XYZ file of C-alpha atoms in Angstrom:
611
model
C 95.790 159.956 67.571
C 92.355 161.357 66.729
C 89.136 159.095 67.152
C 88.396 159.464 63.437
C 90.920 156.569 62.654
C 89.704 153.454 64.092
C 91.850 151.472 61.618
C 94.746 152.071 63.604
C 93.176 151.847 67.109
C 91.521 148.396 66.468
C 93.496 145.547 67.352
C 91.920 143.269 64.518
C 93.574 145.553 61.913
C 97.040 144.855 63.427
C 96.295 141.121 63.740
C 95.224 141.106 59.946
C 98.357 142.831 58.926
C 100.537 140.390 60.852
C 98.657 137.582 59.087
C 99.253 138.956 55.693
C 102.882 139.625 56.270
C 103.375 136.107 57.591
C 101.613 134.581 54.574
C 103.553 136.791 52.145
C 106.805 135.620 53.835
C 105.909 132.073 53.637
C 104.970 132.536 49.785
C 108.333 134.192 49.185
C 110.091 131.382 51.069
C 108.504 128.852 49.005
C 109.373 130.406 45.695
C 112.985 130.639 46.713
C 115.009 127.998 44.825
C 117.663 126.259 46.310
C 121.155 127.204 45.118
C 123.008 124.974 42.628
C 124.703 122.023 44.249
C 127.043 121.289 41.195
C 127.644 122.257 37.712
C 125.547 121.475 34.547
C 128.646 119.270 33.363
C 128.507 117.338 36.538
C 124.923 116.578 36.044
C 125.518 115.311 32.567
C 128.267 113.134 33.663
C 125.941 111.652 36.503
C 123.154 111.217 33.988
C 125.588 109.303 31.595
C 126.572 106.942 34.644
C 122.911 106.322 35.440
C 123.133 107.676 38.739
C 120.099 110.156 38.368
C 116.690 108.843 39.411
C 114.175 111.672 38.724
C 114.326 115.285 37.862
C 112.124 118.343 37.681
C 112.532 120.617 34.938
C 111.460 124.444 35.192
C 112.517 127.205 32.834
C 115.332 128.360 34.852
C 116.413 125.286 36.845
C 116.796 121.444 36.941
C 116.475 119.804 40.282
C 116.057 116.169 41.418
C 117.765 113.349 43.267
C 120.594 110.999 42.679
C 121.038 107.415 43.386
C 122.590 106.594 46.849
C 126.276 105.905 46.788
C 125.954 102.821 49.208
C 123.282 100.098 49.702
C 120.342 101.422 51.933
C 121.476 105.056 51.646
C 119.317 108.077 51.253
C 118.870 109.624 47.691
C 120.896 112.728 47.418
C 119.137 116.013 46.156
C 120.659 118.255 43.526
C 119.932 121.404 41.603
C 121.542 122.947 38.714
C 120.800 125.964 36.422
C 119.221 124.924 33.150
C 121.309 125.221 30.038
C 119.673 124.941 26.545
C 120.327 121.355 25.372
C 118.417 119.688 22.529
C 119.647 116.084 23.442
C 118.709 116.590 27.266
C 115.170 115.058 26.698
C 116.368 112.243 24.689
C 119.151 111.212 27.296
C 116.570 111.317 30.139
C 114.270 108.924 28.135
C 117.106 106.667 27.304
C 118.131 106.256 30.841
C 114.536 105.808 31.991
C 114.599 108.952 34.274
C 111.461 109.903 35.800
C 110.779 113.477 34.521
C 108.298 116.214 35.924
C 107.757 119.808 34.851
C 106.649 123.146 36.245
C 104.902 125.832 34.489
C 106.751 129.164 33.882
C 105.892 131.832 36.580
C 103.868 134.818 35.274
C 105.984 138.083 35.275
C 103.035 140.084 36.613
C 102.728 137.657 39.574
C 106.505 138.188 40.320
C 106.025 141.860 40.260
C 103.115 141.737 42.410
C 104.927 139.677 44.990
C 107.605 142.317 44.839
C 105.283 145.357 45.112
C 103.076 144.025 47.974
C 105.421 144.749 50.841
C 105.822 148.224 49.672
C 102.177 148.786 49.168
C 101.543 147.588 52.713
C 104.240 150.053 54.113
C 102.830 152.954 52.177
C 99.232 152.143 53.342
C 100.333 151.954 56.979
C 102.141 155.184 56.618
C 99.197 157.026 55.051
C 96.788 155.546 57.697
C 99.174 156.895 60.612
C 99.725 160.217 58.954
C 96.106 160.767 58.222
C 95.477 160.005 62.186
C 97.937 162.683 63.116
C 100.663 160.224 64.544
C 104.122 160.946 64.733
C 106.588 159.715 62.398
C 104.486 159.929 59.138
C 106.394 161.191 56.362
C 103.358 163.645 55.546
C 103.520 165.030 59.169
C 106.867 167.086 58.622
C 105.010 170.109 57.948
C 102.785 170.015 61.029
C 103.512 172.116 64.050
C 105.561 170.625 66.827
C 104.026 172.770 69.370
C 103.342 171.313 72.820
C 99.780 172.027 73.688
C 98.865 172.393 77.239
C 94.984 172.724 77.854
C 93.586 174.713 80.908
C 93.892 171.995 83.462
C 97.499 170.987 82.573
C 99.142 174.361 83.481
C 99.505 174.457 87.289
C 101.693 177.727 87.375
C 100.261 180.924 88.569
C 101.543 184.211 89.420
C 102.095 183.333 92.891
C 104.899 180.696 91.631
C 106.584 183.798 89.989
C 108.521 186.200 92.140
C 110.886 189.052 91.357
C 109.393 190.346 88.375
C 106.594 192.598 89.638
C 107.068 195.056 86.782
C 106.576 192.413 84.134
C 103.626 191.069 86.175
C 102.015 194.378 86.002
C 102.654 194.713 82.140
C 101.012 191.342 81.558
C 98.157 191.832 83.753
C 95.750 193.492 81.121
C 96.605 190.498 78.882
C 94.987 188.214 81.481
C 92.028 190.411 81.746
C 91.657 190.499 77.883
C 91.661 186.840 77.779
C 89.280 186.381 80.589
C 86.713 188.964 79.203
C 87.622 190.122 75.692
C 84.200 191.756 75.346
C 84.993 194.624 77.854
C 87.872 195.667 75.559
C 86.106 195.090 72.247
C 82.893 197.156 73.362
C 85.246 200.269 73.540
C 87.123 199.527 70.565
C 90.366 198.433 72.305
C 92.621 195.778 71.093
C 95.092 193.765 73.011
C 98.630 193.769 71.660
C 99.233 191.206 68.986
C 102.650 190.270 70.264
C 104.374 190.532 73.586
C 108.079 190.031 73.554
C 109.797 189.079 76.911
C 113.249 190.325 76.956
C 116.030 189.547 79.632
C 119.112 187.757 80.632
C 119.064 183.973 80.755
C 117.418 182.489 83.866
C 115.252 185.307 84.707
C 111.924 183.360 84.389
C 110.670 184.411 80.943
C 109.295 180.961 80.044
C 107.877 180.694 83.590
C 106.172 183.975 83.117
C 104.438 183.041 80.064
C 103.048 179.821 81.456
C 101.856 181.904 84.616
C 99.927 184.154 82.200
C 98.195 181.227 80.517
C 97.596 179.655 83.884
C 95.897 182.677 85.210
C 93.812 183.261 82.109
C 92.827 179.709 82.138
C 93.383 179.155 78.323
C 95.156 176.628 76.064
C 98.969 177.464 75.813
C 101.080 176.380 72.613
C 104.582 176.118 73.658
C 107.415 175.768 70.836
C 111.148 176.659 70.532
C 112.339 178.913 67.701
C 114.820 176.253 66.366
C 112.001 173.615 66.018
C 110.519 175.471 62.973
C 113.645 175.240 60.617
C 114.514 171.826 59.235
C 116.559 170.738 56.516
C 113.779 170.388 54.139
C 112.829 173.628 52.154
C 109.413 175.144 53.238
C 108.756 173.070 56.372
C 109.390 176.022 58.694
C 106.848 178.064 56.885
C 104.487 175.387 56.842
C 104.638 174.863 60.664
C 104.086 178.262 61.143
C 100.791 178.180 59.299
C 99.732 175.054 60.954
C 100.579 176.569 64.327
C 98.381 179.613 63.912
C 95.568 177.338 62.275
C 95.549 175.300 65.440
C 95.456 178.336 67.657
C 92.567 179.844 65.885
C 90.612 176.803 66.384
C 91.294 176.938 70.184
C 90.936 180.624 70.574
C 91.307 182.322 72.994
C 94.618 180.954 73.502
C 98.445 182.071 73.860
C 101.233 180.824 71.456
C 104.633 181.043 73.179
C 107.862 180.989 71.166
C 110.888 180.199 73.259
C 114.306 181.600 72.048
C 112.904 183.696 69.282
C 116.395 184.841 68.161
C 116.685 181.203 66.485
C 113.878 182.097 64.165
C 113.839 185.882 64.029
C 117.538 186.802 63.435
C 118.253 189.995 61.134
C 117.789 188.815 57.625
C 120.970 188.771 55.544
C 121.916 189.203 51.861
C 124.400 187.762 49.672
C 126.294 184.308 50.530
C 125.446 184.774 54.203
C 121.571 184.446 53.590
C 119.617 181.507 55.206
C 116.728 180.976 52.731
C 114.856 178.500 54.857
C 115.005 180.425 58.064
C 114.154 183.656 56.162
C 111.059 182.107 54.667
C 109.983 180.838 57.959
C 110.471 184.414 59.307
C 108.535 185.926 56.456
C 105.765 183.520 57.223
C 105.710 184.517 60.683
C 105.435 188.151 59.801
C 102.551 187.494 57.517
C 100.666 185.547 60.238
C 101.224 188.421 62.603
C 99.695 190.919 60.079
C 96.940 188.740 59.118
C 95.022 187.364 62.323
C 92.443 189.562 63.942
C 93.499 190.451 67.613
C 89.750 190.234 68.505
C 89.864 186.502 67.849
C 91.990 186.072 71.167
C 95.163 184.601 69.833
C 98.048 186.229 71.501
C 101.739 185.568 70.609
C 104.380 185.651 73.111
C 108.005 185.193 72.697
C 111.236 185.171 74.752
C 114.858 186.048 73.930
C 117.986 187.127 75.574
C 119.510 188.380 72.342
C 117.156 191.158 71.416
C 119.772 193.114 69.716
C 120.114 190.511 66.789
C 116.329 190.395 65.915
C 115.033 191.502 62.685
C 113.465 195.169 62.898
C 110.402 194.123 60.872
C 109.514 191.649 63.723
C 109.719 194.330 66.336
C 107.577 197.065 64.701
C 104.258 198.241 65.999
C 101.502 195.735 64.924
C 103.631 192.772 65.246
C 105.303 192.554 68.685
C 103.519 195.661 70.080
C 104.825 195.328 73.688
C 108.289 194.738 74.870
C 108.452 193.550 78.433
C 111.925 193.516 80.390
C 112.370 190.676 82.580
C 115.636 191.951 84.398
C 117.788 190.640 87.388
C 115.872 190.999 90.479
C 116.871 193.505 93.335
C 117.473 192.266 96.700
C 113.814 192.341 97.650
C 113.112 190.353 94.478
C 115.839 187.769 95.261
C 114.405 187.256 98.720
C 110.818 186.708 97.332
C 112.310 184.188 94.792
C 114.026 182.425 97.632
C 110.903 182.091 99.616
C 109.217 180.630 96.635
C 111.653 177.978 96.182
C 111.978 177.277 99.959
C 108.303 176.419 100.307
C 109.032 172.772 100.732
C 112.620 173.020 102.382
C 113.000 173.065 106.201
C 115.079 175.881 107.295
C 116.712 176.411 110.693
C 115.911 180.113 110.404
C 114.111 181.825 107.735
C 116.075 185.113 108.148
C 118.961 183.184 106.659
C 117.292 183.836 103.302
C 117.834 187.525 103.700
C 121.544 186.791 104.159
C 121.596 184.704 100.994
C 119.649 187.692 99.141
C 122.267 190.171 100.387
C 125.241 187.860 99.027
C 123.712 186.959 95.684
C 123.956 190.536 93.932
C 123.326 190.061 90.243
C 121.825 186.628 90.456
C 118.926 185.550 88.595
C 115.999 183.115 89.472
C 117.821 180.028 88.030
C 120.904 180.993 90.107
C 118.902 181.210 93.265
C 117.065 177.915 92.694
C 120.452 176.097 92.184
C 122.002 177.784 95.440
C 118.798 176.526 97.390
C 119.348 173.161 96.075
C 123.048 172.721 96.678
C 122.258 173.887 100.214
C 119.799 171.058 100.560
C 122.371 168.562 99.083
C 124.837 169.637 101.566
C 122.430 169.317 104.506
C 121.497 165.767 103.487
C 125.136 164.764 103.088
C 125.840 165.917 106.653
C 122.826 163.930 107.838
C 120.761 167.238 108.978
C 117.110 167.508 109.131
C 117.027 171.350 108.346
C 119.152 173.725 106.167
C 121.243 175.997 108.149
C 123.191 179.107 107.479
C 126.437 177.333 107.076
C 124.985 175.229 104.046
C 123.418 178.340 102.480
C 126.890 180.099 102.705
C 128.666 177.414 101.257
C 126.267 176.792 98.512
C 126.807 180.476 97.483
C 130.486 179.906 97.520
C 129.920 176.609 95.517
C 128.030 178.177 92.865
C 129.992 181.412 92.639
C 133.576 179.842 92.842
C 132.917 176.129 92.439
C 133.546 173.251 94.725
C 136.569 172.855 96.878
C 139.354 170.883 95.532
C 141.133 169.770 98.626
C 142.684 166.816 96.907
C 144.790 169.172 94.828
C 148.065 169.300 96.870
C 150.006 172.547 96.115
C 153.822 172.819 96.893
C 154.820 175.178 99.770
C 156.136 177.749 97.467
C 152.934 177.816 95.520
C 150.681 178.030 98.538
C 152.829 180.946 99.715
C 152.567 182.741 96.398
C 148.770 182.137 96.191
C 148.349 183.539 99.763
C 150.294 186.816 98.948
C 148.134 187.032 95.641
C 144.779 186.663 97.495
C 145.990 188.947 100.205
C 146.753 191.710 97.645
C 143.312 191.474 96.347
C 141.839 191.607 99.917
C 143.983 194.699 100.924
C 143.265 196.580 97.774
C 139.529 196.125 98.176
C 139.642 197.220 101.813
C 141.662 200.223 101.152
C 140.613 201.480 97.696
C 137.015 199.994 96.800
C 134.355 202.046 98.559
C 130.970 200.090 98.398
C 132.682 196.642 98.411
C 133.214 194.454 101.302
C 135.434 191.477 101.729
C 133.405 188.472 102.814
C 136.020 185.799 102.747
C 139.497 184.892 101.650
C 140.691 181.187 100.834
C 143.666 179.593 99.407
C 141.817 176.240 99.002
C 141.546 175.421 95.282
C 138.043 175.666 93.995
C 136.400 175.016 90.480
C 138.421 174.416 87.357
C 141.343 176.711 87.601
C 141.059 178.790 90.791
C 143.986 178.187 93.364
C 142.241 180.599 95.655
C 139.743 183.395 95.875
C 138.711 186.503 97.393
C 134.910 186.691 97.905
C 133.622 190.432 97.752
C 130.073 191.696 98.217
C 128.541 195.038 97.323
C 126.967 196.952 100.321
C 123.857 197.662 98.232
C 122.500 196.864 94.776
C 123.838 199.368 92.211
C 122.597 200.141 88.952
C 125.116 203.051 88.139
C 128.873 202.971 88.322
C 130.896 206.243 88.594
C 134.329 206.372 86.917
C 136.118 206.367 90.287
C 134.293 203.016 91.242
C 135.294 201.370 87.807
C 138.887 202.499 88.484
C 138.963 201.112 91.915
C 137.710 197.718 90.527
C 140.518 197.622 88.053
C 142.908 198.319 90.884
C 141.405 195.505 93.061
C 141.800 193.168 90.092
C 145.492 194.211 89.661
C 146.207 193.840 93.543
C 147.101 190.146 93.403
C 149.683 190.622 90.590
C 151.210 193.770 92.309
C 151.722 191.755 95.594
C 153.671 189.146 93.645
C 155.548 191.822 92.210
C 156.456 193.453 95.520
C 157.072 190.268 97.358
C 158.869 187.928 94.617
C 160.140 190.532 92.156
C 158.277 188.731 89.357
C 154.914 187.719 88.232
C 153.193 184.311 87.673
C 150.270 182.994 85.478
C 147.996 183.239 88.285
C 146.909 186.771 87.267
C 145.402 185.873 83.906
C 141.785 185.979 84.675
C 142.288 189.077 86.679
C 143.902 190.911 83.693
C 141.188 189.815 81.451
C 138.655 191.364 83.483
C 140.599 194.494 84.160
C 141.179 195.002 80.441
C 137.608 194.410 79.750
C 136.540 197.094 82.230
C 139.040 199.494 80.837
C 137.968 198.984 77.269
C 134.211 199.492 78.373
C 135.232 202.764 79.931
C 137.292 204.185 76.855
C 134.990 202.811 73.966
C 131.446 202.516 75.591
C 131.210 205.007 78.315
C 133.081 208.025 77.089
C 135.251 208.134 80.178
C 138.560 209.222 78.430
C 139.812 212.870 79.011
C 141.637 212.622 75.649
C 138.889 211.259 73.557
C 136.056 212.978 75.088
C 132.256 211.854 75.479
C 132.298 209.591 72.505
C 131.151 206.069 72.200
C 132.934 203.698 69.653
C 131.317 200.400 70.966
C 128.724 200.353 67.956
C 128.484 196.702 67.922
C 126.686 196.760 71.266
C 123.932 199.099 70.143
C 120.569 197.415 70.248
C 118.035 197.467 67.480
C 115.155 196.706 69.975
C 113.838 200.235 69.866
C 115.490 202.152 67.114
C 115.785 199.510 64.437
C 119.434 200.017 63.698
C 121.591 196.875 63.275
C 124.728 198.474 64.558
C 128.178 199.156 63.111
C 131.557 197.429 62.933
C 134.865 198.006 64.322
C 135.879 199.681 61.041
C 133.766 202.700 61.794
C 136.801 204.714 62.901
C 140.276 205.293 61.358
C 143.378 203.369 62.235
C 144.811 206.558 63.956
C 141.679 206.572 66.284
C 142.092 202.777 67.020
C 145.702 203.487 67.932
C 144.564 206.123 70.480
C 141.891 204.142 71.871
C 144.570 201.367 72.737
C 146.800 204.015 74.228
C 143.973 205.112 76.388
C 143.171 201.542 77.558
C 146.937 200.972 78.241
C 147.256 204.410 80.142
C 144.067 203.447 82.278
C 145.580 200.240 83.588
C 149.145 201.705 83.980
C 147.628 204.372 86.296
C 145.726 201.873 88.425
C 148.714 199.708 88.522
C 151.036 202.490 89.768
C 148.102 203.453 92.252
C 147.825 200.006 93.751
C 151.539 199.481 93.794
C 151.961 202.481 95.915
C 149.238 201.619 98.440
C 150.326 198.011 98.906
C 154.220 198.976 99.015
C 153.254 201.333 101.880
C 151.753 198.389 103.807
C 153.965 195.524 102.848
C 154.525 194.319 106.289
C 150.530 194.284 106.432
C 150.689 192.195 103.392
C 153.124 189.755 104.678
C 151.425 189.191 108.052
C 148.142 188.772 106.498
C 149.537 186.163 104.045
C 151.197 184.539 106.836
C 147.928 184.275 108.749
C 146.240 182.935 105.555
C 148.877 180.279 105.206
C 148.408 179.037 108.803
C 144.398 178.968 108.601
C 143.774 178.557 104.703
C 140.532 180.765 105.136
C 140.313 184.269 106.679
C 136.817 186.031 107.183
C 136.152 189.531 106.682
C 135.781 190.397 110.150
C 139.306 189.016 110.732
C 140.860 190.914 107.770
C 139.019 194.237 109.112
C 140.518 193.707 112.686
C 144.118 193.017 110.972
C 143.965 196.245 109.040
C 142.632 198.220 111.833
C 145.382 197.058 114.322
C 148.034 197.894 111.699
C 146.726 201.585 111.035
C 148.186 204.238 113.174
C 145.383 206.966 114.455
C 146.880 209.680 111.984
C 146.733 207.610 109.160
C 143.670 207.791 106.892
C 142.196 205.679 104.410
C 142.866 206.743 100.781
C 139.626 207.594 98.793
C 138.679 205.460 96.061
């Protein structure tokens, strides 16, 4: 609330309002007439019988008292609605009834009493609105941005790890905000808009706060969904108000989180959203209008850059696109060290083990893993977090918590053991670059009756056709093991089939890995407009005949890998049964135990099949 509004801040004003409302309520209660106690006919009968002592006549009502029914009793009050009766006055005089009257009330007075509460409410609302207080009806067009001043942003670059490339991209922004005259002296201009693009949980919002903290400037934070309301024009008004506030506090940073909620591609026809598009148009105008030398920098974050409007991404608006990608092994280790500053560890080298196990994890995942490890250590009444807690925390986040209360029948446990052993053997025998860390038939998560934890030997950014085919084979290994042992399949392979089909579809439609169709991609809907401005096509961009051939290629790819893993497991059916028996006895098998089991079953002249 601003200091220019002492009316709301002073307590005497609140006391005055309370007294006025109390007096008004008393006056209204005083003017409320008592409801009729009987009818006008009953009143005339009582008057004829001499029971009426005195009356008070008003334009609308007759009220008074009746004689008591017994000796020494109290007079009985009454009230009736007045009816036009010319003989009433004569009858009252004849029965010697004491008569008093009231003047008719002014209609303007009644109207004033009715409008006075509304006027007080309107006055209080306007005073609150002029003071900038929340809840005023005139404040709906004001920006809802959370403003963090210099001292309220404790985040620095030392708190952000695993995004070294993004930090380097944003370093010159910090230098501009610290000393803009160095750039303006040479005619240089800082980018108007900086778009942080990356998967969820990679630290885009944290990185924007770190930039504001390092530059020591005010930070305006707002979500893209907060601009759009049900009232027409509110979003555009909030955009104007946000930039007006930012100019007053320049140099500063405006940060819009989840930009895709506001900057989605504008549509035409019945699918158009007029309010959201007007808000986007106002944002585009503001980006064109403000002078970059003022020192207002717009930063935004999104994980769906492919649906953003091309006009928002052109040069002169969001000039710079910074990729905040998933961290590599060194980045994951740095992130774990940041989150483990206040966590006592038995051995700090255990963090390297976690970083190796969590390929593809983002910063939010790593923070969750470390927190789960702390909770496990506290539950076990330990003073420090050890490797056992960290390893179990990784499994808990990846596969879900153990559900030992779910009791499977012996037949189901045996089938699950063969299923998981089929995955494990297929991974050891076919999937180069993948190691089996653990096999378990303990139910976990929502629907997993068992799981096989596989870890890549190193971070990979490219996958060959052979490696993708090997992954399909490993996914089909559980279903094939059930076919070989039981002669039929169960519903346990549903998730495996979904993942295998998705890989095969991506190979045929997206990666051009089909010999029959050639090096052509048909996955047009995944094309991103981030750099070329194209929106992408649809599934109808090719003929029905070509769609049929694509389906045949996907089916052929799955069938070939099914036949491959069937041949491999059928040749080692005894190893499959022995491994399942050992898994049934222990419920859990480590990767080292599996490797020893496979090595003991292989003869010296047998060689491992290439993936």
